[in-house]
Amino acid sequence: MPGMQEYVQQPLLSGLRDRASYVRRIAVLGCAKVHRLQGDAEVDGALVNELYSLLRDQDPIVVVNCLRALEEILKKEGGVVINKPIAHHLLNRMADLDQWGQSEVLAFLLRYRPRSEEELFNILSLLDGYLKSSSPSVVMAATKLFLVLAREYPHVQADVLVRVKGPLLAACTSESRELCFTALCHVRQILSSLPGHFSSHYKKFFCSYSEPHYIKCQKMEVLCELVNDENVQQVLEELKGYCTDISVELAQGAISAIGSIARTYTEQCVGILTELLGLQQEHITSAVVQAFRDLVWLCPQCTDAVCQALPGCEDIIQDSEGKQALIWLLGAHGEKVPNAPYVLEDFVENVKTEVFPAVKMELLTALVRLFLSRPAECQDMLGRLLYHCIEEEKDMSVRDRGLFYYRLLQSGVDEVKRVLCSPKSDPSLGLLEDQTEQPVNTWASEFNTLAPIYGKARWALVTAHQPGEPCYAFSPCTDSGNRGTGSLISEGSKEVLKVHPDTGSLTLIPDVVLTAEQFEKTWLSLDISCQQSLPWVGTVHPDTIQTALHVVHIQTIAMSKAGVQPWKAYFTAQDDSGCLFLTELLLEAEDSGMQVAVKQSEAKPEALQAFMSVFRTAVGAVAGLRS
Amino acid sequence: MISQLFILSSKGDRLVYRNFRGDGGDDVTDAFYRAVTSLPGDQAPVFMAREGQHFVHVRHGGLYVGATTTADTSPFVLVEFLNRLVTLLREHCGTLSEKSVSVNVALVQELLGEMVDFGYVQTTATEVLRSATHGEPETTKAFSLLDLRSVGLFGAETQQSRVAPGSVTNRPVLPPRGEQGGRREVFVDVVERLTVVIAANGTPLKVDVQGEIRLKSFVPGACELRMGLTEELSVGTEEQCGYGRLPLAAVAFHSSVDLEEFEQERVLRVTPGPGEVTLMRYQLAEDVAVPLPFRLLPSVEWEPAGRLRIHLKLRCDLPPKNHAINVVLQLPLPREASSLAQELSSPEQTAELQGGGRSLRWAIPRCQGGAQLGAVFRVQLPPTPPLGLGPAALTFELPALTVSGLRLRWLRLSAPPGAPPGPPQRWVRHLTHSDSYVVRL
């Protein structure tokens, strides 16, 4: 009803000056409602001034409502402006507000930049009391304000995080499950910067018997992150208790938690996991074997212990994931397991009744690998398996894999060895994974929002779907659309990549020599200079990415296997002035987008821009070929 | 900012729905219910994202109390607000259940209208809301055989009738308008939650005590309330804990509490309006030795044919005048048990298999302090290695007792001028319940 508005205007204005605060509260928000109804109408300057002057109103709720209304009305201009007088006025009124008003005003104050150090510390000391408020939401809002205002004073930030420990721990053990969950998510956020922060309070994160599954999972994650030399014994003891829980998900979660602690405390954890195999429970054995597989890849020193524990598992494991893990271990480390060929033989015997194609694929690879180390025992069954896969198998991918190995074997053992005998472990990947302490400032602005609740991977997914969010949409090789996309990197697209206009200012040197150790050292010593998310759908084919980046002179240092989640890769490149670009690619889950983090040995923004565009183009080309 | 607010029954029926900002479709509650019931196991239900909107909800009494919101809102504010809403609904409707909400829809809508405007929280104070709403609460009374308990035997005043039963607080805090009086009562509850893990050798690994002092006032108008706490209390690290001290690690007071006399005399002063308020939350320091109420002495014999003989001895270490009620012991078994034979020490106890035979449940309705209960269970399991039994989890309530020893010494009320004669009835209740009491075997 367009005509209505002119009738609303006048009562609204008189409502702003009404003597009753109740009327003023409603009138103030009414301004925002009318503005919303009008859509893209001009902002009424007089009204805005009136609202700014109402910030000095007697009634605290009117003050907060004014901030809210101005924020909505001035959205296009960047929201309500908090200048020095307003900031100080709000700080002085804080005591009159209720908890909802306080949290909201603290959020508005995030915008204010104090002019001097003295002013900053005056503000911080005024806010000090709110860190002790009985309402968790006020405490968290105050914490965020401290972290953001003191972004140049790391010791102040550290001090605040110590002081907020108490309220946060109280919220973590609160009676309200939902509050408890929210607090746990924020504890994890803090732990990502300060791994030792809650270590002495590890007992607070022991699961209670009656808690719902999602809280237990969060607590186990927290326990994994705060484990240290002093508490490792008790934490493992506690996690061990969960492994025999009635809930299958919880038990498996606990086992993989022990698996991830094993990266640091290998011996103790392998002992516990081996002990769990003695229970001969299907879901436990399956989870343990999967944990072993991931562990052997990162910590080769535990291979012998793992290999000794494996015999006997094959009769118990029934699910696809567990079988794949077991078969992979037997194939990759079969020379250390005396009865490996016989176990695999059982799988070959039963291959006709096997329902999971993935297990068959894994079996093919494992058997060809084992054939290389123990040919006499494997030759006969390898023949039978290949025959079955090529002649009788109905699943095309398994058939193709069978044909592939058949032809590979035809070309001679040396060729097979060259293709299949890749390194069996990658300790450097584990080291890099452990050293990801982010500075507080990387997440301070996300603290007390929904971002820590969803976690990094899901947050990227959630925000990616939001309309209006600037999302990098790359259409690869638009001018080469007529070229065939059948081959992975056609000659044509190579040219396109090279003559990309943005690369003009940047020349990357081919054949940079950098060992994994050098890379790791440099990586750890530098800060992230650029972080981006690229669109990505589906799984990764590491070889394709490696080839595509090699074309533009970006060298691969390390990569996860295909299909592993999260998938990670590290690259290096050097330009003609000697500046190094170290890059990390991270795909946390399918459909979550590819996270790119670049570190630069010298701070050169233009070169970084150019490098990013080269990198995007190359990765975008691979993404484009796939979709 | 809250875009929509809704209350759904456990089956997904929409009881209350309010759209504050006029955006989003009306199918939002259906979408929420679909999302919350079909959530993958590895995701938490509290916050869920859908098409740029975010759902947040809390669960109380089987109901979903939820809201939709934008991404930049503080999750702590949202959860705290929903929890506060639940408390307010309880105050106004008496109890919170599908029935009480559906008969009071008009009142709930009126409350929501005052609490939230255009998606922004305005106020949640009980007395402010009372003056702004006009609806009268309809109370729902469930017929219960238990109520017969309160009928005095031959007119004698039994113990039962002198203790305020738990259900008296389940009524709206405000008497219907126009009726003076009603029952003028003040309840102060000291409630502690106990979280304990005991190692297999009997040493406590973790003892965590969290307490709250809650006040629920049914007195219209303000009256000043003073209460004295245990004097041995010491807060934080302000003084070294000597013998007999009661050190608290963290204390948070409600903003309305006057702490002038707290430092010296341990006296809290507060002037509450009608309604419920948590005056003080505290946490006992970690290194205090709290007397544990229960000790479990198990002995387990594994017999070759998959038979398992479990002998449990449960000792109640409370003082003889105290007792525990609703004691339940849950013992997970390594495999699905097919049969159970039991020898219990009294007929009121029960034991059964649960979860398809994966756990054993032993229930004891009442256990006097100092008592020792024994039970023998024989369980038939599939052939299994002698591993994977336990840990046992106990749940119980300890009426009239706080494990930390924090008590209310006295409670004084000064009535406001013009109040009806006679002091309001005062009730002080102490209670400890087990949040999690785990004994490893």
PDB file of C-alpha atoms in Angstrom, chain A residues 22 25-26 29 32-33 36 61 65 68 72 98-100 103-104 134-138 140 166 168-171 173-179 181-183 186 200-201 203-210 213-214 237-238 241 244-246 275 278-281 448-450 453-454 458-459 462 466, chain B residues 1 21 23 41 43-49 52 54 57-59 70-77 79-81 83-84 114 117-118 120-124 193 195 197 205-206 208 210 212 214 252-255 281 283 286 330 332 334-335 358-359 385 387-388 390-391 393 433 435-436 438 440:
ATOM      1  CA  TYR A  22       7.959   2.928  25.479  1.00  0.00           C
ATOM      2  CA  ARG A  25      11.504   2.728  21.535  1.00  0.00           C
ATOM      3  CA  ILE A  26       8.885   1.596  19.062  1.00  0.00           C
ATOM      4  CA  LEU A  29      12.563   0.915  15.210  1.00  0.00           C
ATOM      5  CA  ALA A  32      13.897   1.271  10.219  1.00  0.00           C
ATOM      6  CA  LYS A  33      10.708  -0.594   9.281  1.00  0.00           C
ATOM      7  CA  ARG A  36      12.760  -1.205   4.657  1.00  0.00           C
ATOM      8  CA  ILE A  61      16.645   0.677  25.172  1.00  0.00           C
ATOM      9  CA  ASN A  65      17.317   0.771  19.213  1.00  0.00           C
ATOM     10  CA  ARG A  68      20.009  -0.731  15.310  1.00  0.00           C
ATOM     11  CA  GLU A  72      19.688  -0.588   8.866  1.00  0.00           C
ATOM     12  CA  ASP A  98      20.687  -5.102  30.177  1.00  0.00           C
ATOM     13  CA  GLN A  99      22.754  -8.020  28.895  1.00  0.00           C
ATOM     14  CA  TRP A 100      21.247  -7.938  25.393  1.00  0.00           C
ATOM     15  CA  SER A 103      26.367  -7.423  23.921  1.00  0.00           C
ATOM     16  CA  GLU A 104      24.986  -5.400  21.060  1.00  0.00           C
ATOM     17  CA  SER A 134      27.442 -13.369  34.674  1.00  0.00           C
ATOM     18  CA  SER A 135      26.093 -13.539  31.152  1.00  0.00           C
ATOM     19  CA  PRO A 136      28.320 -15.523  28.766  1.00  0.00           C
ATOM     20  CA  SER A 137      27.174 -13.465  25.793  1.00  0.00           C
ATOM     21  CA  VAL A 138      28.440 -10.222  27.352  1.00  0.00           C
ATOM     22  CA  MET A 140      32.252 -13.134  24.775  1.00  0.00           C
ATOM     23  CA  GLY A 166      37.065 -19.266  33.686  1.00  0.00           C
ATOM     24  CA  LEU A 168      34.404 -20.148  29.045  1.00  0.00           C
ATOM     25  CA  LEU A 169      35.045 -23.293  31.070  1.00  0.00           C
ATOM     26  CA  ALA A 170      31.932 -22.591  33.130  1.00  0.00           C
ATOM     27  CA  ALA A 171      29.924 -22.326  29.894  1.00  0.00           C
ATOM     28  CA  THR A 173      30.142 -27.390  31.676  1.00  0.00           C
ATOM     29  CA  SER A 174      26.844 -25.520  31.701  1.00  0.00           C
ATOM     30  CA  GLU A 175      23.574 -27.298  32.166  1.00  0.00           C
ATOM     31  CA  SER A 176      22.300 -26.027  28.840  1.00  0.00           C
ATOM     32  CA  ARG A 177      23.629 -28.397  26.180  1.00  0.00           C
ATOM     33  CA  GLU A 178      23.386 -25.754  23.495  1.00  0.00           C
ATOM     34  CA  LEU A 179      25.447 -23.241  25.448  1.00  0.00           C
ATOM     35  CA  PHE A 181      28.292 -26.731  22.509  1.00  0.00           C
ATOM     36  CA  THR A 182      28.726 -23.090  21.533  1.00  0.00           C
ATOM     37  CA  ALA A 183      31.431 -22.622  24.141  1.00  0.00           C
ATOM     38  CA  HIS A 186      35.039 -21.312  20.722  1.00  0.00           C
ATOM     39  CA  SER A 200      45.816 -27.971  32.664  1.00  0.00           C
ATOM     40  CA  HIS A 201      42.010 -28.111  32.580  1.00  0.00           C
ATOM     41  CA  LYS A 203      39.562 -32.967  32.865  1.00  0.00           C
ATOM     42  CA  LYS A 204      36.798 -30.468  32.157  1.00  0.00           C
ATOM     43  CA  PHE A 205      36.605 -31.899  28.646  1.00  0.00           C
ATOM     44  CA  PHE A 206      36.022 -35.481  29.689  1.00  0.00           C
ATOM     45  CA  CYS A 207      32.690 -36.606  28.319  1.00  0.00           C
ATOM     46  CA  SER A 208      29.782 -37.088  30.665  1.00  0.00           C
ATOM     47  CA  TYR A 209      27.718 -40.180  30.474  1.00  0.00           C
ATOM     48  CA  SER A 210      24.470 -38.423  29.650  1.00  0.00           C
ATOM     49  CA  HIS A 213      26.629 -37.301  20.750  1.00  0.00           C
ATOM     50  CA  TYR A 214      27.551 -33.940  19.224  1.00  0.00           C
ATOM     51  CA  GLU A 237      43.073 -43.545  29.376  1.00  0.00           C
ATOM     52  CA  GLU A 238      39.820 -41.576  29.089  1.00  0.00           C
ATOM     53  CA  GLY A 241      37.077 -45.811  27.826  1.00  0.00           C
ATOM     54  CA  THR A 244      34.015 -49.587  24.072  1.00  0.00           C
ATOM     55  CA  ASP A 245      30.966 -47.327  24.214  1.00  0.00           C
ATOM     56  CA  ILE A 246      27.635 -48.721  23.123  1.00  0.00           C
ATOM     57  CA  GLU A 275      44.896 -53.866  22.608  1.00  0.00           C
ATOM     58  CA  GLY A 278      41.745 -58.050  21.093  1.00  0.00           C
ATOM     59  CA  LEU A 279      38.064 -57.218  21.627  1.00  0.00           C
ATOM     60  CA  GLN A 280      37.300 -58.732  18.217  1.00  0.00           C
ATOM     61  CA  GLN A 281      34.400 -56.371  17.634  1.00  0.00           C
ATOM     62  CA  ASN A 448      31.597 -14.811  18.642  1.00  0.00           C
ATOM     63  CA  THR A 449      30.021 -15.271  15.201  1.00  0.00           C
ATOM     64  CA  LEU A 450      28.716 -18.442  13.626  1.00  0.00           C
ATOM     65  CA  ILE A 453      30.447 -23.024  15.233  1.00  0.00           C
ATOM     66  CA  TYR A 454      30.494 -24.541  11.788  1.00  0.00           C
ATOM     67  CA  ARG A 458      31.641 -26.058   6.563  1.00  0.00           C
ATOM     68  CA  TRP A 459      31.791 -22.303   7.020  1.00  0.00           C
ATOM     69  CA  VAL A 462      27.894 -22.193   3.939  1.00  0.00           C
ATOM     70  CA  GLN A 466      25.255 -17.045  -0.088  1.00  0.00           C
TER      71      GLN A 466
ATOM     72  CA  MET B   1      19.016 -10.365  14.869  1.00  0.00           C
ATOM     73  CA  ARG B  21      10.879  -9.141   9.708  1.00  0.00           C
ATOM     74  CA  ASP B  23      10.960 -12.133   5.028  1.00  0.00           C
ATOM     75  CA  GLY B  41      25.530 -38.032  12.382  1.00  0.00           C
ATOM     76  CA  GLN B  43      27.010 -32.611  12.379  1.00  0.00           C
ATOM     77  CA  ALA B  44      25.698 -30.850  15.433  1.00  0.00           C
ATOM     78  CA  PRO B  45      22.021 -29.901  15.390  1.00  0.00           C
ATOM     79  CA  VAL B  46      22.242 -26.691  17.439  1.00  0.00           C
ATOM     80  CA  PHE B  47      23.104 -24.472  14.482  1.00  0.00           C
ATOM     81  CA  MET B  48      22.140 -25.412  10.942  1.00  0.00           C
ATOM     82  CA  ALA B  49      22.554 -23.470   7.722  1.00  0.00           C
ATOM     83  CA  GLY B  52      21.857 -18.189   3.587  1.00  0.00           C
ATOM     84  CA  HIS B  54      20.782 -20.068   9.936  1.00  0.00           C
ATOM     85  CA  HIS B  57      17.413 -24.040  18.510  1.00  0.00           C
ATOM     86  CA  VAL B  58      17.387 -25.305  22.055  1.00  0.00           C
ATOM     87  CA  ARG B  59      15.457 -28.315  23.303  1.00  0.00           C
ATOM     88  CA  THR B  70      21.774 -14.070  10.004  1.00  0.00           C
ATOM     89  CA  ALA B  71      25.400 -15.114  10.033  1.00  0.00           C
ATOM     90  CA  ASP B  72      26.903 -12.176  11.904  1.00  0.00           C
ATOM     91  CA  THR B  73      24.822 -12.622  15.055  1.00  0.00           C
ATOM     92  CA  SER B  74      26.536 -13.756  18.216  1.00  0.00           C
ATOM     93  CA  PRO B  75      25.789 -17.427  18.871  1.00  0.00           C
ATOM     94  CA  PHE B  76      26.051 -16.864  22.610  1.00  0.00           C
ATOM     95  CA  VAL B  77      23.342 -14.189  22.488  1.00  0.00           C
ATOM     96  CA  VAL B  79      21.412 -19.469  22.741  1.00  0.00           C
ATOM     97  CA  GLU B  80      21.137 -17.370  25.868  1.00  0.00           C
ATOM     98  CA  PHE B  81      18.056 -15.604  24.585  1.00  0.00           C
ATOM     99  CA  ASN B  83      17.160 -20.235  27.134  1.00  0.00           C
ATOM    100  CA  ARG B  84      15.797 -17.080  28.738  1.00  0.00           C
ATOM    101  CA  GLU B 114       6.919  -7.364  23.881  1.00  0.00           C
ATOM    102  CA  ASP B 117      10.595  -5.958  17.949  1.00  0.00           C
ATOM    103  CA  PHE B 118      11.674  -6.147  14.325  1.00  0.00           C
ATOM    104  CA  TYR B 120      15.770  -7.101  18.061  1.00  0.00           C
ATOM    105  CA  VAL B 121      15.536  -8.132  21.709  1.00  0.00           C
ATOM    106  CA  GLN B 122      13.877  -5.363  23.736  1.00  0.00           C
ATOM    107  CA  THR B 123      13.554  -6.742  27.226  1.00  0.00           C
ATOM    108  CA  THR B 124      13.288 -10.042  29.025  1.00  0.00           C
ATOM    109  CA  ARG B 193      25.721 -30.957  39.907  1.00  0.00           C
ATOM    110  CA  THR B 195      30.605 -34.880  37.703  1.00  0.00           C
ATOM    111  CA  VAL B 197      35.188 -40.206  37.241  1.00  0.00           C
ATOM    112  CA  LEU B 205      40.277 -39.072  38.834  1.00  0.00           C
ATOM    113  CA  LYS B 206      38.014 -36.131  38.399  1.00  0.00           C
ATOM    114  CA  ASP B 208      33.762 -31.484  39.505  1.00  0.00           C
ATOM    115  CA  GLN B 210      29.005 -26.929  39.946  1.00  0.00           C
ATOM    116  CA  GLU B 212      23.687 -22.589  41.570  1.00  0.00           C
ATOM    117  CA  ARG B 214      18.205 -20.073  42.371  1.00  0.00           C
ATOM    118  CA  ALA B 252      29.451 -15.306  39.086  1.00  0.00           C
ATOM    119  CA  PHE B 253      26.630 -13.261  40.591  1.00  0.00           C
ATOM    120  CA  HIS B 254      23.519 -11.973  38.957  1.00  0.00           C
ATOM    121  CA  SER B 255      23.736  -8.251  38.344  1.00  0.00           C
ATOM    122  CA  ARG B 281      26.763 -19.698  40.049  1.00  0.00           C
ATOM    123  CA  GLN B 283      32.346 -23.922  40.858  1.00  0.00           C
ATOM    124  CA  GLU B 286      39.492 -28.643  41.669  1.00  0.00           C
ATOM    125  CA  GLN B 330      24.041 -48.528  33.950  1.00  0.00           C
ATOM    126  CA  PRO B 332      27.505 -51.560  29.313  1.00  0.00           C
ATOM    127  CA  PRO B 334      30.773 -56.190  25.696  1.00  0.00           C
ATOM    128  CA  ARG B 335      28.250 -58.044  23.487  1.00  0.00           C
ATOM    129  CA  ARG B 358      23.986 -54.097  25.282  1.00  0.00           C
ATOM    130  CA  SER B 359      23.632 -52.714  28.770  1.00  0.00           C
ATOM    131  CA  PRO B 385      37.218 -62.269  24.986  1.00  0.00           C
ATOM    132  CA  LEU B 387      37.442 -57.533  27.910  1.00  0.00           C
ATOM    133  CA  GLY B 388      35.314 -54.495  27.337  1.00  0.00           C
ATOM    134  CA  GLY B 390      32.013 -51.059  31.745  1.00  0.00           C
ATOM    135  CA  PRO B 391      32.553 -48.331  32.740  1.00  0.00           C
ATOM    136  CA  ALA B 393      27.555 -44.933  35.180  1.00  0.00           C
ATOM    137  CA  HIS B 433      22.190 -34.474  41.448  1.00  0.00           C
ATOM    138  CA  ASP B 435      25.517 -35.021  36.037  1.00  0.00           C
ATOM    139  CA  SER B 436      27.798 -37.911  35.356  1.00  0.00           C
ATOM    140  CA  VAL B 438      31.349 -42.877  36.138  1.00  0.00           C
ATOM    141  CA  ARG B 440      35.700 -47.638  35.683  1.00  0.00           C
TER     142      ARG B 440
END
